[in-house]
PDB file of C-alpha atoms in Angstrom:
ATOM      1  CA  UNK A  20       0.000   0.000   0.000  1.00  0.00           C
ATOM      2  CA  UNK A  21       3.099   2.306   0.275  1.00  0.00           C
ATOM      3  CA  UNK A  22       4.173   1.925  -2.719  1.00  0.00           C
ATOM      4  CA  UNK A  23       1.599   3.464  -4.437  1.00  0.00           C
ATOM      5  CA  UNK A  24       0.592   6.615  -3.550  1.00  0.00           C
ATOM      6  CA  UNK A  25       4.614   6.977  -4.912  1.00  0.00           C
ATOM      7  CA  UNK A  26       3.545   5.819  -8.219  1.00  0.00           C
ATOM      8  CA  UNK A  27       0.592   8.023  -8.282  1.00  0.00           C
ATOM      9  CA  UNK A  28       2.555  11.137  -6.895  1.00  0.00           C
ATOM     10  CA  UNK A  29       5.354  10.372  -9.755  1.00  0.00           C
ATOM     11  CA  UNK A  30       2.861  10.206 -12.567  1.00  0.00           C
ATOM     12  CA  UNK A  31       1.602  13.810 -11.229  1.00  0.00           C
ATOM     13  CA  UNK A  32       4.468  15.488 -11.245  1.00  0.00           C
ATOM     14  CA  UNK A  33       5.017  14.007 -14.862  1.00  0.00           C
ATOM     15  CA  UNK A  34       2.003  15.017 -15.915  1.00  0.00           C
ATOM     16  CA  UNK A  35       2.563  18.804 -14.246  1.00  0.00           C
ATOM     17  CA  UNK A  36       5.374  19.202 -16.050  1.00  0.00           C
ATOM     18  CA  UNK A  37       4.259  18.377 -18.947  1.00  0.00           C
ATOM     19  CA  UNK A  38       1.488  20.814 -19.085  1.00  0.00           C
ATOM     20  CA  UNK A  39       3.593  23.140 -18.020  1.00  0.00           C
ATOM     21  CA  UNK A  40       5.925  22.380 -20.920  1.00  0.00           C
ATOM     22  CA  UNK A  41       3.000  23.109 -23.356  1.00  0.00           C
ATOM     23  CA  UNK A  42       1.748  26.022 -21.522  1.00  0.00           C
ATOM     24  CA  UNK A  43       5.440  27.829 -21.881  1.00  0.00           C
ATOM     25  CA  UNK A  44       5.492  26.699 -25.631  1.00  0.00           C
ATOM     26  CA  UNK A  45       1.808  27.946 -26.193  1.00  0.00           C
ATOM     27  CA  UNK A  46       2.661  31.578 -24.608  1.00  0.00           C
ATOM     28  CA  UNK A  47       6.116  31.872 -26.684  1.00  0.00           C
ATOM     29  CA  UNK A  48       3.951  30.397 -29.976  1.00  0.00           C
ATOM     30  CA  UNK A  49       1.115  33.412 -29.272  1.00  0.00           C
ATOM     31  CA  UNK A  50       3.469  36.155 -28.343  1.00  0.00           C
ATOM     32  CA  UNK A  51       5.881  35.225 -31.654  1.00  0.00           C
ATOM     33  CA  UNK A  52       2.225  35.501 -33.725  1.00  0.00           C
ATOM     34  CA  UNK A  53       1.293  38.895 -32.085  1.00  0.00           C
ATOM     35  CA  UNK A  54       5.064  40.085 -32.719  1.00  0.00           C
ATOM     36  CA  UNK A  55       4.924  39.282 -36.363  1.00  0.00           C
ATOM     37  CA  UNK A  56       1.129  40.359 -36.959  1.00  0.00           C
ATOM     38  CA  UNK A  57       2.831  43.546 -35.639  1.00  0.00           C
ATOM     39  CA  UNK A  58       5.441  43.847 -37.742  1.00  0.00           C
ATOM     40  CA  UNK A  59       3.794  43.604 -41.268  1.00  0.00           C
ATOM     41  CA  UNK A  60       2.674  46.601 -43.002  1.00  0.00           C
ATOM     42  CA  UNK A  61       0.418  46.451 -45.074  1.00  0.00           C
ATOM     43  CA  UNK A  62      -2.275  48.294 -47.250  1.00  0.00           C
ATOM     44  CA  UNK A  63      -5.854  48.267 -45.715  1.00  0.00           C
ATOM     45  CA  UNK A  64      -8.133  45.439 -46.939  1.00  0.00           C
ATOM     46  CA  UNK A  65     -10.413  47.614 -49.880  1.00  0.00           C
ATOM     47  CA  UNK A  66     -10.383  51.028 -50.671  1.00  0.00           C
ATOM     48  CA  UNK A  67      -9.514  52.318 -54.396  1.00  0.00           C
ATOM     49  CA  UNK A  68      -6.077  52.032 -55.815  1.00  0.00           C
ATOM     50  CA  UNK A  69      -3.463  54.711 -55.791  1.00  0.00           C
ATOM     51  CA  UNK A  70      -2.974  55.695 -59.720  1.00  0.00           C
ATOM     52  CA  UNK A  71      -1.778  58.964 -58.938  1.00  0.00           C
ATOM     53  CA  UNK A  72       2.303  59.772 -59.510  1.00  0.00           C
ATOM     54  CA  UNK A  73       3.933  61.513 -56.635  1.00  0.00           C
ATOM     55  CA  UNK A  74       4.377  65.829 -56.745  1.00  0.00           C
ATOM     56  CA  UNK A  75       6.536  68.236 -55.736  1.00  0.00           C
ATOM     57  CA  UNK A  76       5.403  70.200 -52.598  1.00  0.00           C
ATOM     58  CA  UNK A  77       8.405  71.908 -52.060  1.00  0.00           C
ATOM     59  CA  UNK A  78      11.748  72.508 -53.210  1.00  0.00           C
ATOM     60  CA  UNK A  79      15.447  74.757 -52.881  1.00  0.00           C
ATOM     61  CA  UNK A  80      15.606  76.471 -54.550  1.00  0.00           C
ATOM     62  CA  UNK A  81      11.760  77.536 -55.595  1.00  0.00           C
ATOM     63  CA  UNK A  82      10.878  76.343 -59.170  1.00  0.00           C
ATOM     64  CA  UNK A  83      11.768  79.463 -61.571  1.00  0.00           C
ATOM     65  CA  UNK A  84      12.865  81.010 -59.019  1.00  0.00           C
ATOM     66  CA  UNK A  85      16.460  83.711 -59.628  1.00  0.00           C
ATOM     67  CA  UNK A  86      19.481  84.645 -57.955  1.00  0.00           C
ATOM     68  CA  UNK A  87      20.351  81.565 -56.576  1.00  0.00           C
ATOM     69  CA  UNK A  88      23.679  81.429 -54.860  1.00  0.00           C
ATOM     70  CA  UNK A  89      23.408  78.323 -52.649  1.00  0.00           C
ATOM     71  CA  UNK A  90      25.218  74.988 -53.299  1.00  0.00           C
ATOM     72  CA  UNK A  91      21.973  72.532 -52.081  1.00  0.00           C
ATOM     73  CA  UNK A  92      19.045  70.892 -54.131  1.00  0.00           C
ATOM     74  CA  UNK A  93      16.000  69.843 -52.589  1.00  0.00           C
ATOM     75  CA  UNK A  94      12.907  68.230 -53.459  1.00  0.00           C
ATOM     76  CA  UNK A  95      10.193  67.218 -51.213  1.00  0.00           C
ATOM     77  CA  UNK A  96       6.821  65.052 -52.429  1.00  0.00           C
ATOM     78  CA  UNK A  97       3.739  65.123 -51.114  1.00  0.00           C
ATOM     79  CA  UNK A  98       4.369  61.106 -50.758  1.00  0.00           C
ATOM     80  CA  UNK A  99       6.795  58.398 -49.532  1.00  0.00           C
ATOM     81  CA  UNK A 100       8.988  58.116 -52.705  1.00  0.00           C
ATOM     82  CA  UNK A 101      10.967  55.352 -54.318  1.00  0.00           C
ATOM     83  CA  UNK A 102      14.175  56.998 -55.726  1.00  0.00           C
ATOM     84  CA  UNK A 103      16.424  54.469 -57.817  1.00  0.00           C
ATOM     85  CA  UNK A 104      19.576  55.414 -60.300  1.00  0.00           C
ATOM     86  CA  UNK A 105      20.065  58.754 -59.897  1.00  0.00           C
ATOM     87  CA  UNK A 106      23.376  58.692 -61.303  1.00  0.00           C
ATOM     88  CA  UNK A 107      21.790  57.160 -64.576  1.00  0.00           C
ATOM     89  CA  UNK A 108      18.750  58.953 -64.692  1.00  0.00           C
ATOM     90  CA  UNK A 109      19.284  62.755 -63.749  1.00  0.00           C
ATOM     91  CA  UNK A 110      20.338  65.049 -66.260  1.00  0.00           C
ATOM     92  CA  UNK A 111      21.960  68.399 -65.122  1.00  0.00           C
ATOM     93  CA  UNK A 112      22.560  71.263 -68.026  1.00  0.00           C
ATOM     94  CA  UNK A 113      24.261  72.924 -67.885  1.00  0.00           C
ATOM     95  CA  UNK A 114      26.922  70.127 -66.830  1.00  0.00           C
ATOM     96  CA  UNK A 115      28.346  71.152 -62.906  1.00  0.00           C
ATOM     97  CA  UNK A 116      30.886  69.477 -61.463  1.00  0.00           C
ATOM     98  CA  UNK A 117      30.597  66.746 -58.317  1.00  0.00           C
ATOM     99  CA  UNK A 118      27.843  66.265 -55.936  1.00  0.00           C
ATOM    100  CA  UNK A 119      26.620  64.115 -53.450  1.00  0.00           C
ATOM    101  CA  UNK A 120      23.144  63.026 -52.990  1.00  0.00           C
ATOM    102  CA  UNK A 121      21.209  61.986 -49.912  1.00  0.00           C
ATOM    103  CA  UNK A 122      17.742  59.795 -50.035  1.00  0.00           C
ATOM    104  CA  UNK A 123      15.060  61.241 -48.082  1.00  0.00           C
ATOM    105  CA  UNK A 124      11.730  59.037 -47.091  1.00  0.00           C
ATOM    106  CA  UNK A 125      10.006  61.840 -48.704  1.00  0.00           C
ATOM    107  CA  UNK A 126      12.424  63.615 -51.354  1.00  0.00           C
ATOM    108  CA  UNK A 127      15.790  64.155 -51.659  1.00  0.00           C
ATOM    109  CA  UNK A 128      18.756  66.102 -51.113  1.00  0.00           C
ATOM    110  CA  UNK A 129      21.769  67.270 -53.597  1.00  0.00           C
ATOM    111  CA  UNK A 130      24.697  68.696 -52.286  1.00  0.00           C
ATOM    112  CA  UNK A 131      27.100  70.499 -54.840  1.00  0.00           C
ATOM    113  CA  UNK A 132      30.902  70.639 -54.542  1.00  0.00           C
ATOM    114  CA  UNK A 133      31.317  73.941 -55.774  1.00  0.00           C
ATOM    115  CA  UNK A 134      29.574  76.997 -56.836  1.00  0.00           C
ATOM    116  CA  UNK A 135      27.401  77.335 -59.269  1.00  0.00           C
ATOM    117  CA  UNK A 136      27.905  79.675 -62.952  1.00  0.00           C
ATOM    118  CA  UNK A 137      27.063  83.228 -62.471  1.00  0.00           C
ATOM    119  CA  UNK A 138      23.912  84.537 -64.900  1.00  0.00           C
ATOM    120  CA  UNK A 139      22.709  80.701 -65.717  1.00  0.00           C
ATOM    121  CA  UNK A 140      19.318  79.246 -65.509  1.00  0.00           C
ATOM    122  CA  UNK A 141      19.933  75.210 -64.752  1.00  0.00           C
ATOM    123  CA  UNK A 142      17.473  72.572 -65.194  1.00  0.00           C
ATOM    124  CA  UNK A 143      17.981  69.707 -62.965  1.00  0.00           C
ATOM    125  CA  UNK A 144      15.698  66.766 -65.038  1.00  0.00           C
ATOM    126  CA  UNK A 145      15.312  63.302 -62.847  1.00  0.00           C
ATOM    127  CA  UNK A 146      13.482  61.704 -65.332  1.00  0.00           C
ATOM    128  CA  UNK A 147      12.114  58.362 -64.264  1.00  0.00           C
ATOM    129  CA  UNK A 148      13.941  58.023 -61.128  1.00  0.00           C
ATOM    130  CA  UNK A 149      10.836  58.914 -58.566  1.00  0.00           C
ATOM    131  CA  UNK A 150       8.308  56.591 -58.084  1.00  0.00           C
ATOM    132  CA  UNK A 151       5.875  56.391 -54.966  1.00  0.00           C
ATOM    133  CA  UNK A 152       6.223  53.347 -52.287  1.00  0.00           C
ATOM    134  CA  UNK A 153       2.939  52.207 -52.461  1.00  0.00           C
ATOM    135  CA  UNK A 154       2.298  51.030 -56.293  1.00  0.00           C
ATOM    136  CA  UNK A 155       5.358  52.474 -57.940  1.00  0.00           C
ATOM    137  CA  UNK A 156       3.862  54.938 -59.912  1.00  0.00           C
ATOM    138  CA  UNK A 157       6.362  57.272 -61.422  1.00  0.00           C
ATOM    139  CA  UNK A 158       6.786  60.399 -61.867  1.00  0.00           C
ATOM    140  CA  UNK A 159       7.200  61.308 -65.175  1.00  0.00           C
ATOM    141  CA  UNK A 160      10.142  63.912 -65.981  1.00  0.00           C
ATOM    142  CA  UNK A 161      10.623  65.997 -62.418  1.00  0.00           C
ATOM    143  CA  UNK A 162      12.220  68.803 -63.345  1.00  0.00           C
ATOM    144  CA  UNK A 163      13.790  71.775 -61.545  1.00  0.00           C
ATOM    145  CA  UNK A 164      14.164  75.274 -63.511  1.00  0.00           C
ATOM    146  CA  UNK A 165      16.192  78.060 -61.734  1.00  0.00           C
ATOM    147  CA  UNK A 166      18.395  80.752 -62.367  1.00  0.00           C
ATOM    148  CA  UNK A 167      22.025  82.453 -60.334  1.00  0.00           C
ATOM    149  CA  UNK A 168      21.067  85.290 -62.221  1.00  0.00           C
ATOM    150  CA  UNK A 169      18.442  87.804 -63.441  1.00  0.00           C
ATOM    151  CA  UNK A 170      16.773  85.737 -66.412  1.00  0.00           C
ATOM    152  CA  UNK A 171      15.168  82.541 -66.807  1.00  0.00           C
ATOM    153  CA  UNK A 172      16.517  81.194 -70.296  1.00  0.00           C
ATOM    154  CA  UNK A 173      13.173  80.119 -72.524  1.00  0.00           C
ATOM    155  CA  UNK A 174      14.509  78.866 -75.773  1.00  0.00           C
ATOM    156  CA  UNK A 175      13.924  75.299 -76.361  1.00  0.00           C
ATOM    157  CA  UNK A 176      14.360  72.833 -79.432  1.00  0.00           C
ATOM    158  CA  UNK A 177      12.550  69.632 -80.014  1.00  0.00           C
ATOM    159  CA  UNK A 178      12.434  66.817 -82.673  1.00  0.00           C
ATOM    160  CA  UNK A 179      13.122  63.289 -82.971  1.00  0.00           C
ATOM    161  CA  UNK A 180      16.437  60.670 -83.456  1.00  0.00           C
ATOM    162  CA  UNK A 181      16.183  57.863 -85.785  1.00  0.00           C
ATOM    163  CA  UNK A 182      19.117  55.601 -87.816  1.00  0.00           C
ATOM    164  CA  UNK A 183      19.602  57.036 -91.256  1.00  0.00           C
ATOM    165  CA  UNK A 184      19.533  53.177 -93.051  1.00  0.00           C
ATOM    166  CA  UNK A 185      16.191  52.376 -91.918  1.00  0.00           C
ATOM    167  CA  UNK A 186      14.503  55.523 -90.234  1.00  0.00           C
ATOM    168  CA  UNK A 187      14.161  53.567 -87.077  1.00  0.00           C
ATOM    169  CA  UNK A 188      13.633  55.743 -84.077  1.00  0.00           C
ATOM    170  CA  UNK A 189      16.630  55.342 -81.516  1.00  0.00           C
ATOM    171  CA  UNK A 190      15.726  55.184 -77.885  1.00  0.00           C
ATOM    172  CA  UNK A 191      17.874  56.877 -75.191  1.00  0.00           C
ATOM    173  CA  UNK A 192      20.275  58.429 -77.544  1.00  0.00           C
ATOM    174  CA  UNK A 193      22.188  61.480 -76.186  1.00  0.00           C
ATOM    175  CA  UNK A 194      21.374  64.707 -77.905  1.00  0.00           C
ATOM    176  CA  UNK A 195      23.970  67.099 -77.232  1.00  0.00           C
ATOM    177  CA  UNK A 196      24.525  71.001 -77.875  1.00  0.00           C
ATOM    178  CA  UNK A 197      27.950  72.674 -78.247  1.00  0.00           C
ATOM    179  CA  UNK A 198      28.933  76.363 -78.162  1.00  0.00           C
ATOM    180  CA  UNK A 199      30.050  76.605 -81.524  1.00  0.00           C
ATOM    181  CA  UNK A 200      33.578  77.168 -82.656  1.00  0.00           C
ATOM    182  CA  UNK A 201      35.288  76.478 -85.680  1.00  0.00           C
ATOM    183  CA  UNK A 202      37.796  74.190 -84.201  1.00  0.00           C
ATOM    184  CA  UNK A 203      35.022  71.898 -82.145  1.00  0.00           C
ATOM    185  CA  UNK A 204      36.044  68.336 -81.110  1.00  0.00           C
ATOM    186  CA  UNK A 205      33.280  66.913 -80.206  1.00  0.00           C
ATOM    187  CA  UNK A 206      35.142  63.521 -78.709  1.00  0.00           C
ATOM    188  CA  UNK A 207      37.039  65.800 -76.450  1.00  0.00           C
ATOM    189  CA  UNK A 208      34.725  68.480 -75.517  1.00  0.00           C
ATOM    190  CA  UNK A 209      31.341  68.171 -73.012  1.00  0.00           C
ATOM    191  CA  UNK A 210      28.310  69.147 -73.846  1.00  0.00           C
ATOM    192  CA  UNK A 211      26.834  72.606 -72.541  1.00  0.00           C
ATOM    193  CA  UNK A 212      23.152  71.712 -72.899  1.00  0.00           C
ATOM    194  CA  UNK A 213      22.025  67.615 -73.530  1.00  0.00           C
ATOM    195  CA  UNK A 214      19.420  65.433 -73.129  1.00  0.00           C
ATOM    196  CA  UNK A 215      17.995  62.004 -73.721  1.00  0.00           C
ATOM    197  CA  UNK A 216      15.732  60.685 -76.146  1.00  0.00           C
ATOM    198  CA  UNK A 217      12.517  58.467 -75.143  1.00  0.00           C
ATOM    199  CA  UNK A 218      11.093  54.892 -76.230  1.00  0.00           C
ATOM    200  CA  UNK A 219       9.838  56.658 -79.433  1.00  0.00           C
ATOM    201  CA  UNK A 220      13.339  58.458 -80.181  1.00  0.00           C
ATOM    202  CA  UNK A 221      12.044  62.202 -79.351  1.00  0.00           C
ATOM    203  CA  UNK A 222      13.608  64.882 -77.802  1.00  0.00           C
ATOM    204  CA  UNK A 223      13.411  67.989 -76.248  1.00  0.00           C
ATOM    205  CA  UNK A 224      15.589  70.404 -74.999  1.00  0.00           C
ATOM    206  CA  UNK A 225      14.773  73.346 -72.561  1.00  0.00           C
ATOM    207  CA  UNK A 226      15.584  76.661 -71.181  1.00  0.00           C
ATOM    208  CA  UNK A 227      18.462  77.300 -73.775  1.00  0.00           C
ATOM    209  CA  UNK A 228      20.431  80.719 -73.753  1.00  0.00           C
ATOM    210  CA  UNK A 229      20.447  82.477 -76.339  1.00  0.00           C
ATOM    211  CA  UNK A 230      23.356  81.547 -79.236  1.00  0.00           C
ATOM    212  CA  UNK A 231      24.959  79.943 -81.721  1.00  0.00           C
ATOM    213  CA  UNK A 232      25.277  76.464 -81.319  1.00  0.00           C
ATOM    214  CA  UNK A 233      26.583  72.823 -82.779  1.00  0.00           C
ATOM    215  CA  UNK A 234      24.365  69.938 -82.297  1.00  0.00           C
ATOM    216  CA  UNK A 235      24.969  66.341 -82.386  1.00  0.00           C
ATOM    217  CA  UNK A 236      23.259  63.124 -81.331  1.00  0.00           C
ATOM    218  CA  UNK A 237      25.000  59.548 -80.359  1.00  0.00           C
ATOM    219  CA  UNK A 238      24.933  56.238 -78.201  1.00  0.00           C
ATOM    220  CA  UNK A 239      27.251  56.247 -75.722  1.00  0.00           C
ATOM    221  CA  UNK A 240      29.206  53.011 -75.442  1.00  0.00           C
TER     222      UNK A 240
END
């Protein structure tokens, strides 16, 4: 009779711990579930679907705006933005020397290297590179006009790129203008105004000074 109210205490404690084993792994199992149910973001359930590309809501300095002596760029979007390749996809003209650029969740930041040309209106063109978070919509050819001095330059020249043995329209070809001189090398000498052409082969080139110039289109290799 001693014996086994042993047995029966030993087969109590087993079973105690073993609840006790599932109860821990239950509560660790739950609070990893709430953790990650936590973690992921994600759009509401319904609702329509953003179609809409992000804008600018602010920049430095102002679109259009003159006298501009600073030596930062700014853009900020109404939106959380995707920015990808700037390097590849922003076009500067006139051409300025280095800069470095910083990724904002809503914009970004360019920070020049030295000062800019006295008396010239710059367009700084990001093309495709801005795109909202949510469905990637991009924003189609974000520019930024602006002038060190006086004048905002208005001339502009448009048209299209195609190969002269079949008439084929070339896509992203660079289309380049020159201040022209007699003794021009264009292998040796960077552009003063340039641009790329689009899936179609067009192009169009803005805010140009007023002058004589050579133009020239090519793929770079």
């Amino acid at each position: 009779m001693g014996i086994i109210p042993a047995i029966y205490t030993s087969l109590n404690m087993h079973k105690f711990r073993l609840i006790h084993a599932l109860l821990i792994i239950s509560i660790v199992m739950f609070y990893q579930l709430m953790v990650s149910s936590c973690a992921q973001v994600a759009a509401p359930p319904g609702g329509k679907k953003d179609t809409l590309a992000p804008t600018i809501v602010s920049s430095i300095p102002a679109l259009k705006s003159k006298n501009y002596s600073g030596k930062k760029i700014e853009l900020l979007f109404n939106e959380y933005v995707d920015i990808k390749n700037v390097n590849q996809e922003l076009l500067v003209t006139p051409s300025i020397g280095f800069f470095e650029t910083k990724i904002n969740p809503k914009g970004l930041s360019i920070v020049l290297d030295s000062a800019l040309q006295k008396n010239t209106t710059y367009t700084f063109n990001f093309r495709n590179a801005v795109s909202d978070i949510s469905e990637h919509n991009i924003a189609k050819n974000v520019k930024l006009v602006f002038s060190t001095g006086e004048l905002i330059d208005s001339l502009s020249i448009k048209g299209h790129v195609s190969f002269l043995e079949n008439d084929k329209k070339v896509d992203n070809a660079l289309v380049a203008l020159y201040p022209y001189s007699d003794t021009l090398a264009i292998d040796k000498t960077k552009p003063y105004y340039f641009t790329k052409t689009d899936t179609s082969g067009n192009y169009h080139l803005e805010n140009i000074a007023a002058g004589k110039y050579f133009m020239s289109s090519f793929i770079d290799v």
